[in-house]
C-alpha cells in the first residue's frame, strides 16, 4: 500500500548535494511534514507514495535551497546607488519602521524568487526581518548590534522552527572597550551565533592594529572569541600565517566576493582557506554593495574571481562554490541538514527550468548552476515543505502590493534625503 505524503516533485534531474554529491536522473522527491521522506527514481516513488499534491517539472534541475550566510535586508533601500555613498538617501531611513518593513519584504521576495531558502541577516532591526521571513515562509537567522535587553527576544525566536537569533558584534575598529567581549558572552549565554566583521580591508586592519596593538584575528584569538559559534564576515585582509589559526579555531568565514569587489577592498583568500580546512560559506552582504541578494551571482563571482586573481582555472571550482552556497552555509549557520537533499533532511529546494536557452544543453549540472544560471530560471521554491514560489507566482507574497510598497519606499528614501 502506498504511503501518504504532502508533496511529490519529479524532474529530469535532482542535484542532491549529499555526501557523494549525487545527481539523480529521472528522479522525484517525496515530502512529508516538512522533511524529505524519500528521493530516488521517479517511477519507484510514484508507486510508493500517494501525495496530496504532485508537481511534475519535466525538464528541470532540482537542487537544495541556497543559504545566504550574510546579508543586510534593510540595505535594500540603498540598492542601485552610484558608488558606495550610503548618505544619499540619508541613513536615518534605516531607523524608519515602515521603511525597514518594506525593505525586508522586498529582500525576502527576491531571495525566494532566486532560490534562497535560508539567510542570515546581521543588521538591525532584527525583529522586522524575522517577521518578514516568517510571513514569507523562509528560514532566517537574524540579530542586530548588542542589545542589553536582547535575551528575552532571543528566547522567543529560538523556539520557532524556522527562525533563530544571532548576536552581531560592533564594528571591531570602533567598538568601545569590552563591547566585543560582551557580545561574545551574550552569544554563548544564548547558544547562538556570534557574527563579527573581521579584516574587512587593509585600511581597517591597520586602524585596528594601531588601536589595539594586534591584528583583528589575533585579538579575537587572544580573547577566546574564535570558536565554533563564531561567524567571521568578509576577511578580505588575512595573512597566510593567520589562515592556519583560523582553520584550527573552528570559526566559520562568510565570503562576500561581489560586495568586497564593489568596495574595492580585495577578497578573502578562499582557496588557501579551503586547503587549510577552514569552514567556508557564501553571502551577498549588503545589496547596497552587491546590488542584489541573488546567490547565483555570488556563486559565479566566487568561482571566477579567484581564477583571475591567482591565474589558476582550478582556484575555486564550481563544486566548491556550490558547496559554500549550500552545505557550507548550513554548517556555518549551525543548521544541520540544510543545503543537501537526503531522506530526513529539511525539504528546502528549488528548481531550474532547463528549457531556458541559457541553460541548454545540460552537460554538467553543477557547472551549469554556477556558471550559466542567473537564478531567474527558477520555477519552484520550497522551504520546510511549503511551496513559496511556483512557475512565476509567489504563494506567500502579494507581488502587486509589494511593488506598490516599493514605490512608497522610494518616496520615503527621498524624504529622508531631505
PDB file of C-alpha atoms in Angstrom, residues 141-315:
ATOM      1  CA  UNK A 141      18.924  33.759  11.488  1.00  0.00           C
ATOM      2  CA  UNK A 142      18.923  37.437  12.464  1.00  0.00           C
ATOM      3  CA  UNK A 143      20.342  39.820  15.010  1.00  0.00           C
ATOM      4  CA  UNK A 144      21.410  43.413  15.259  1.00  0.00           C
ATOM      5  CA  UNK A 145      24.077  45.044  17.371  1.00  0.00           C
ATOM      6  CA  UNK A 146      24.454  44.142  21.021  1.00  0.00           C
ATOM      7  CA  UNK A 147      21.272  44.937  22.918  1.00  0.00           C
ATOM      8  CA  UNK A 148      21.257  44.718  26.722  1.00  0.00           C
ATOM      9  CA  UNK A 149      17.608  43.630  26.599  1.00  0.00           C
ATOM     10  CA  UNK A 150      18.068  41.101  23.793  1.00  0.00           C
ATOM     11  CA  UNK A 151      17.900  37.936  25.904  1.00  0.00           C
ATOM     12  CA  UNK A 152      14.111  37.800  26.067  1.00  0.00           C
ATOM     13  CA  UNK A 153      13.755  38.455  22.351  1.00  0.00           C
ATOM     14  CA  UNK A 154      16.223  35.693  21.568  1.00  0.00           C
ATOM     15  CA  UNK A 155      14.451  33.111  23.662  1.00  0.00           C
ATOM     16  CA  UNK A 156      11.239  33.650  21.696  1.00  0.00           C
ATOM     17  CA  UNK A 157      12.926  33.292  18.323  1.00  0.00           C
ATOM     18  CA  UNK A 158      14.812  30.172  19.420  1.00  0.00           C
ATOM     19  CA  UNK A 159      11.512  28.337  19.835  1.00  0.00           C
ATOM     20  CA  UNK A 160      10.445  28.923  16.218  1.00  0.00           C
ATOM     21  CA  UNK A 161      11.224  26.075  13.774  1.00  0.00           C
ATOM     22  CA  UNK A 162      12.363  28.453  11.006  1.00  0.00           C
ATOM     23  CA  UNK A 163      13.693  31.462  12.910  1.00  0.00           C
ATOM     24  CA  UNK A 164      16.818  31.859  15.017  1.00  0.00           C
ATOM     25  CA  UNK A 165      18.724  34.713  16.608  1.00  0.00           C
ATOM     26  CA  UNK A 166      22.347  35.722  16.443  1.00  0.00           C
ATOM     27  CA  UNK A 167      24.496  38.397  18.051  1.00  0.00           C
ATOM     28  CA  UNK A 168      26.204  40.872  15.757  1.00  0.00           C
ATOM     29  CA  UNK A 169      29.340  42.352  17.279  1.00  0.00           C
ATOM     30  CA  UNK A 170      30.025  46.085  16.988  1.00  0.00           C
ATOM     31  CA  UNK A 171      32.452  47.129  14.270  1.00  0.00           C
ATOM     32  CA  UNK A 172      35.850  45.965  15.501  1.00  0.00           C
ATOM     33  CA  UNK A 173      37.555  49.214  14.567  1.00  0.00           C
ATOM     34  CA  UNK A 174      35.110  51.345  16.559  1.00  0.00           C
ATOM     35  CA  UNK A 175      33.980  49.109  19.438  1.00  0.00           C
ATOM     36  CA  UNK A 176      34.288  50.573  22.913  1.00  0.00           C
ATOM     37  CA  UNK A 177      36.394  48.634  25.440  1.00  0.00           C
ATOM     38  CA  UNK A 178      34.582  45.485  26.499  1.00  0.00           C
ATOM     39  CA  UNK A 179      31.864  45.647  23.824  1.00  0.00           C
ATOM     40  CA  UNK A 180      33.203  42.779  21.724  1.00  0.00           C
ATOM     41  CA  UNK A 181      33.678  40.626  24.806  1.00  0.00           C
ATOM     42  CA  UNK A 182      30.139  41.392  25.990  1.00  0.00           C
ATOM     43  CA  UNK A 183      28.674  40.474  22.604  1.00  0.00           C
ATOM     44  CA  UNK A 184      30.543  37.173  22.568  1.00  0.00           C
ATOM     45  CA  UNK A 185      29.468  36.395  26.133  1.00  0.00           C
ATOM     46  CA  UNK A 186      25.838  37.034  25.191  1.00  0.00           C
ATOM     47  CA  UNK A 187      26.113  34.681  22.218  1.00  0.00           C
ATOM     48  CA  UNK A 188      27.493  31.969  24.487  1.00  0.00           C
ATOM     49  CA  UNK A 189      24.785  32.555  27.060  1.00  0.00           C
ATOM     50  CA  UNK A 190      22.058  32.284  24.430  1.00  0.00           C
ATOM     51  CA  UNK A 191      23.701  29.456  22.491  1.00  0.00           C
ATOM     52  CA  UNK A 192      23.630  31.372  19.223  1.00  0.00           C
ATOM     53  CA  UNK A 193      25.991  32.643  16.559  1.00  0.00           C
ATOM     54  CA  UNK A 194      28.482  35.435  17.195  1.00  0.00           C
ATOM     55  CA  UNK A 195      28.939  37.429  13.983  1.00  0.00           C
ATOM     56  CA  UNK A 196      31.793  39.861  13.548  1.00  0.00           C
ATOM     57  CA  UNK A 197      33.036  41.804  10.529  1.00  0.00           C
ATOM     58  CA  UNK A 198      36.704  40.923  10.510  1.00  0.00           C
ATOM     59  CA  UNK A 199      39.647  42.229   8.482  1.00  0.00           C
ATOM     60  CA  UNK A 200      37.261  43.854   6.017  1.00  0.00           C
ATOM     61  CA  UNK A 201      40.104  45.793   4.383  1.00  0.00           C
ATOM     62  CA  UNK A 202      43.794  46.537   4.822  1.00  0.00           C
ATOM     63  CA  UNK A 203      42.868  50.037   5.968  1.00  0.00           C
ATOM     64  CA  UNK A 204      40.508  48.709   8.645  1.00  0.00           C
ATOM     65  CA  UNK A 205      43.125  46.221   9.828  1.00  0.00           C
ATOM     66  CA  UNK A 206      45.767  48.938  10.103  1.00  0.00           C
ATOM     67  CA  UNK A 207      43.420  51.149  12.100  1.00  0.00           C
ATOM     68  CA  UNK A 208      42.530  48.303  14.446  1.00  0.00           C
ATOM     69  CA  UNK A 209      46.169  47.304  14.968  1.00  0.00           C
ATOM     70  CA  UNK A 210      47.127  50.907  15.743  1.00  0.00           C
ATOM     71  CA  UNK A 211      44.492  50.991  18.456  1.00  0.00           C
ATOM     72  CA  UNK A 212      44.932  47.523  19.966  1.00  0.00           C
ATOM     73  CA  UNK A 213      48.495  46.560  19.109  1.00  0.00           C
ATOM     74  CA  UNK A 214      47.483  43.384  17.261  1.00  0.00           C
ATOM     75  CA  UNK A 215      45.626  42.485  14.083  1.00  0.00           C
ATOM     76  CA  UNK A 216      41.890  41.672  14.354  1.00  0.00           C
ATOM     77  CA  UNK A 217      42.170  37.897  14.070  1.00  0.00           C
ATOM     78  CA  UNK A 218      44.893  37.721  16.706  1.00  0.00           C
ATOM     79  CA  UNK A 219      42.809  39.917  19.010  1.00  0.00           C
ATOM     80  CA  UNK A 220      39.852  37.546  18.689  1.00  0.00           C
ATOM     81  CA  UNK A 221      42.111  34.553  19.309  1.00  0.00           C
ATOM     82  CA  UNK A 222      43.635  36.045  22.449  1.00  0.00           C
ATOM     83  CA  UNK A 223      40.199  36.892  23.819  1.00  0.00           C
ATOM     84  CA  UNK A 224      38.920  33.368  23.174  1.00  0.00           C
ATOM     85  CA  UNK A 225      36.395  34.625  20.633  1.00  0.00           C
ATOM     86  CA  UNK A 226      37.465  32.373  17.762  1.00  0.00           C
ATOM     87  CA  UNK A 227      35.077  29.492  18.367  1.00  0.00           C
ATOM     88  CA  UNK A 228      32.715  27.126  16.596  1.00  0.00           C
ATOM     89  CA  UNK A 229      29.837  29.594  17.016  1.00  0.00           C
ATOM     90  CA  UNK A 230      31.861  32.476  15.550  1.00  0.00           C
ATOM     91  CA  UNK A 231      30.984  33.698  12.071  1.00  0.00           C
ATOM     92  CA  UNK A 232      33.605  35.961  10.526  1.00  0.00           C
ATOM     93  CA  UNK A 233      32.348  38.003   7.591  1.00  0.00           C
ATOM     94  CA  UNK A 234      34.446  39.290   4.679  1.00  0.00           C
ATOM     95  CA  UNK A 235      38.006  38.515   5.925  1.00  0.00           C
ATOM     96  CA  UNK A 236      39.470  40.351   2.936  1.00  0.00           C
ATOM     97  CA  UNK A 237      42.773  41.126   4.678  1.00  0.00           C
ATOM     98  CA  UNK A 238      44.006  37.814   6.070  1.00  0.00           C
ATOM     99  CA  UNK A 239      47.693  36.885   6.157  1.00  0.00           C
ATOM    100  CA  UNK A 240      48.887  33.396   5.140  1.00  0.00           C
ATOM    101  CA  UNK A 241      50.019  32.644   8.692  1.00  0.00           C
ATOM    102  CA  UNK A 242      46.575  33.587  10.015  1.00  0.00           C
ATOM    103  CA  UNK A 243      44.794  31.036   7.852  1.00  0.00           C
ATOM    104  CA  UNK A 244      46.048  28.059   9.876  1.00  0.00           C
ATOM    105  CA  UNK A 245      44.956  29.772  13.102  1.00  0.00           C
ATOM    106  CA  UNK A 246      41.552  30.387  11.592  1.00  0.00           C
ATOM    107  CA  UNK A 247      41.137  26.817  10.374  1.00  0.00           C
ATOM    108  CA  UNK A 248      42.216  25.336  13.702  1.00  0.00           C
ATOM    109  CA  UNK A 249      39.812  27.541  15.653  1.00  0.00           C
ATOM    110  CA  UNK A 250      36.652  26.060  14.139  1.00  0.00           C
ATOM    111  CA  UNK A 251      35.254  29.511  13.341  1.00  0.00           C
ATOM    112  CA  UNK A 252      33.469  29.908  10.006  1.00  0.00           C
ATOM    113  CA  UNK A 253      34.109  32.514   7.314  1.00  0.00           C
ATOM    114  CA  UNK A 254      31.485  34.069   5.052  1.00  0.00           C
ATOM    115  CA  UNK A 255      32.947  35.064   1.706  1.00  0.00           C
ATOM    116  CA  UNK A 256      31.161  38.040   0.093  1.00  0.00           C
ATOM    117  CA  UNK A 257      33.003  38.388  -3.232  1.00  0.00           C
ATOM    118  CA  UNK A 258      30.779  40.895  -5.035  1.00  0.00           C
ATOM    119  CA  UNK A 259      30.344  43.212  -2.055  1.00  0.00           C
ATOM    120  CA  UNK A 260      34.093  43.214  -1.454  1.00  0.00           C
ATOM    121  CA  UNK A 261      34.782  43.825  -5.147  1.00  0.00           C
ATOM    122  CA  UNK A 262      32.347  46.753  -5.195  1.00  0.00           C
ATOM    123  CA  UNK A 263      34.091  48.250  -2.179  1.00  0.00           C
ATOM    124  CA  UNK A 264      37.489  47.629  -3.803  1.00  0.00           C
ATOM    125  CA  UNK A 265      38.979  46.067  -0.669  1.00  0.00           C
ATOM    126  CA  UNK A 266      40.191  42.769  -2.105  1.00  0.00           C
ATOM    127  CA  UNK A 267      38.655  39.493  -1.021  1.00  0.00           C
ATOM    128  CA  UNK A 268      39.224  36.509   1.214  1.00  0.00           C
ATOM    129  CA  UNK A 269      41.956  34.015   0.217  1.00  0.00           C
ATOM    130  CA  UNK A 270      39.353  31.309  -0.258  1.00  0.00           C
ATOM    131  CA  UNK A 271      41.492  28.676  -1.933  1.00  0.00           C
ATOM    132  CA  UNK A 272      44.094  28.779   0.832  1.00  0.00           C
ATOM    133  CA  UNK A 273      41.343  28.687   3.443  1.00  0.00           C
ATOM    134  CA  UNK A 274      39.748  25.634   1.846  1.00  0.00           C
ATOM    135  CA  UNK A 275      43.105  23.892   1.568  1.00  0.00           C
ATOM    136  CA  UNK A 276      43.688  24.546   5.276  1.00  0.00           C
ATOM    137  CA  UNK A 277      40.320  23.018   6.150  1.00  0.00           C
ATOM    138  CA  UNK A 278      38.544  26.217   7.170  1.00  0.00           C
ATOM    139  CA  UNK A 279      34.747  26.345   7.192  1.00  0.00           C
ATOM    140  CA  UNK A 280      33.546  28.498   4.286  1.00  0.00           C
ATOM    141  CA  UNK A 281      30.147  29.907   3.374  1.00  0.00           C
ATOM    142  CA  UNK A 282      28.907  32.459   0.850  1.00  0.00           C
ATOM    143  CA  UNK A 283      26.880  35.594   1.403  1.00  0.00           C
ATOM    144  CA  UNK A 284      25.769  38.529  -0.683  1.00  0.00           C
ATOM    145  CA  UNK A 285      26.481  41.060   2.017  1.00  0.00           C
ATOM    146  CA  UNK A 286      24.601  44.308   1.605  1.00  0.00           C
ATOM    147  CA  UNK A 287      22.551  44.832  -1.578  1.00  0.00           C
ATOM    148  CA  UNK A 288      23.939  48.360  -1.470  1.00  0.00           C
ATOM    149  CA  UNK A 289      27.281  46.800  -2.403  1.00  0.00           C
ATOM    150  CA  UNK A 290      26.463  43.543  -4.201  1.00  0.00           C
ATOM    151  CA  UNK A 291      23.469  45.065  -5.987  1.00  0.00           C
ATOM    152  CA  UNK A 292      21.164  42.183  -5.152  1.00  0.00           C
ATOM    153  CA  UNK A 293      20.548  39.217  -2.857  1.00  0.00           C
ATOM    154  CA  UNK A 294      20.936  36.631  -5.607  1.00  0.00           C
ATOM    155  CA  UNK A 295      23.170  33.755  -4.554  1.00  0.00           C
ATOM    156  CA  UNK A 296      23.671  32.600  -8.135  1.00  0.00           C
ATOM    157  CA  UNK A 297      25.580  35.790  -8.785  1.00  0.00           C
ATOM    158  CA  UNK A 298      27.605  35.148  -5.648  1.00  0.00           C
ATOM    159  CA  UNK A 299      28.481  31.586  -6.680  1.00  0.00           C
ATOM    160  CA  UNK A 300      29.511  32.785 -10.113  1.00  0.00           C
ATOM    161  CA  UNK A 301      31.689  35.545  -8.683  1.00  0.00           C
ATOM    162  CA  UNK A 302      33.328  33.222  -6.160  1.00  0.00           C
ATOM    163  CA  UNK A 303      34.176  30.713  -8.863  1.00  0.00           C
ATOM    164  CA  UNK A 304      35.522  33.285 -11.343  1.00  0.00           C
ATOM    165  CA  UNK A 305      37.271  35.991  -9.311  1.00  0.00           C
ATOM    166  CA  UNK A 306      39.819  33.701  -7.699  1.00  0.00           C
ATOM    167  CA  UNK A 307      40.688  32.102 -11.037  1.00  0.00           C
ATOM    168  CA  UNK A 308      41.553  35.514 -12.448  1.00  0.00           C
ATOM    169  CA  UNK A 309      43.384  36.657  -9.321  1.00  0.00           C
ATOM    170  CA  UNK A 310      45.523  33.521  -8.990  1.00  0.00           C
ATOM    171  CA  UNK A 311      45.838  32.810 -12.714  1.00  0.00           C
ATOM    172  CA  UNK A 312      44.611  29.317 -11.961  1.00  0.00           C
ATOM    173  CA  UNK A 313      41.474  27.848 -13.614  1.00  0.00           C
ATOM    174  CA  UNK A 314      41.137  25.409 -10.701  1.00  0.00           C
ATOM    175  CA  UNK A 315      41.468  28.014  -7.936  1.00  0.00           C
TER     176      UNK A 315
END
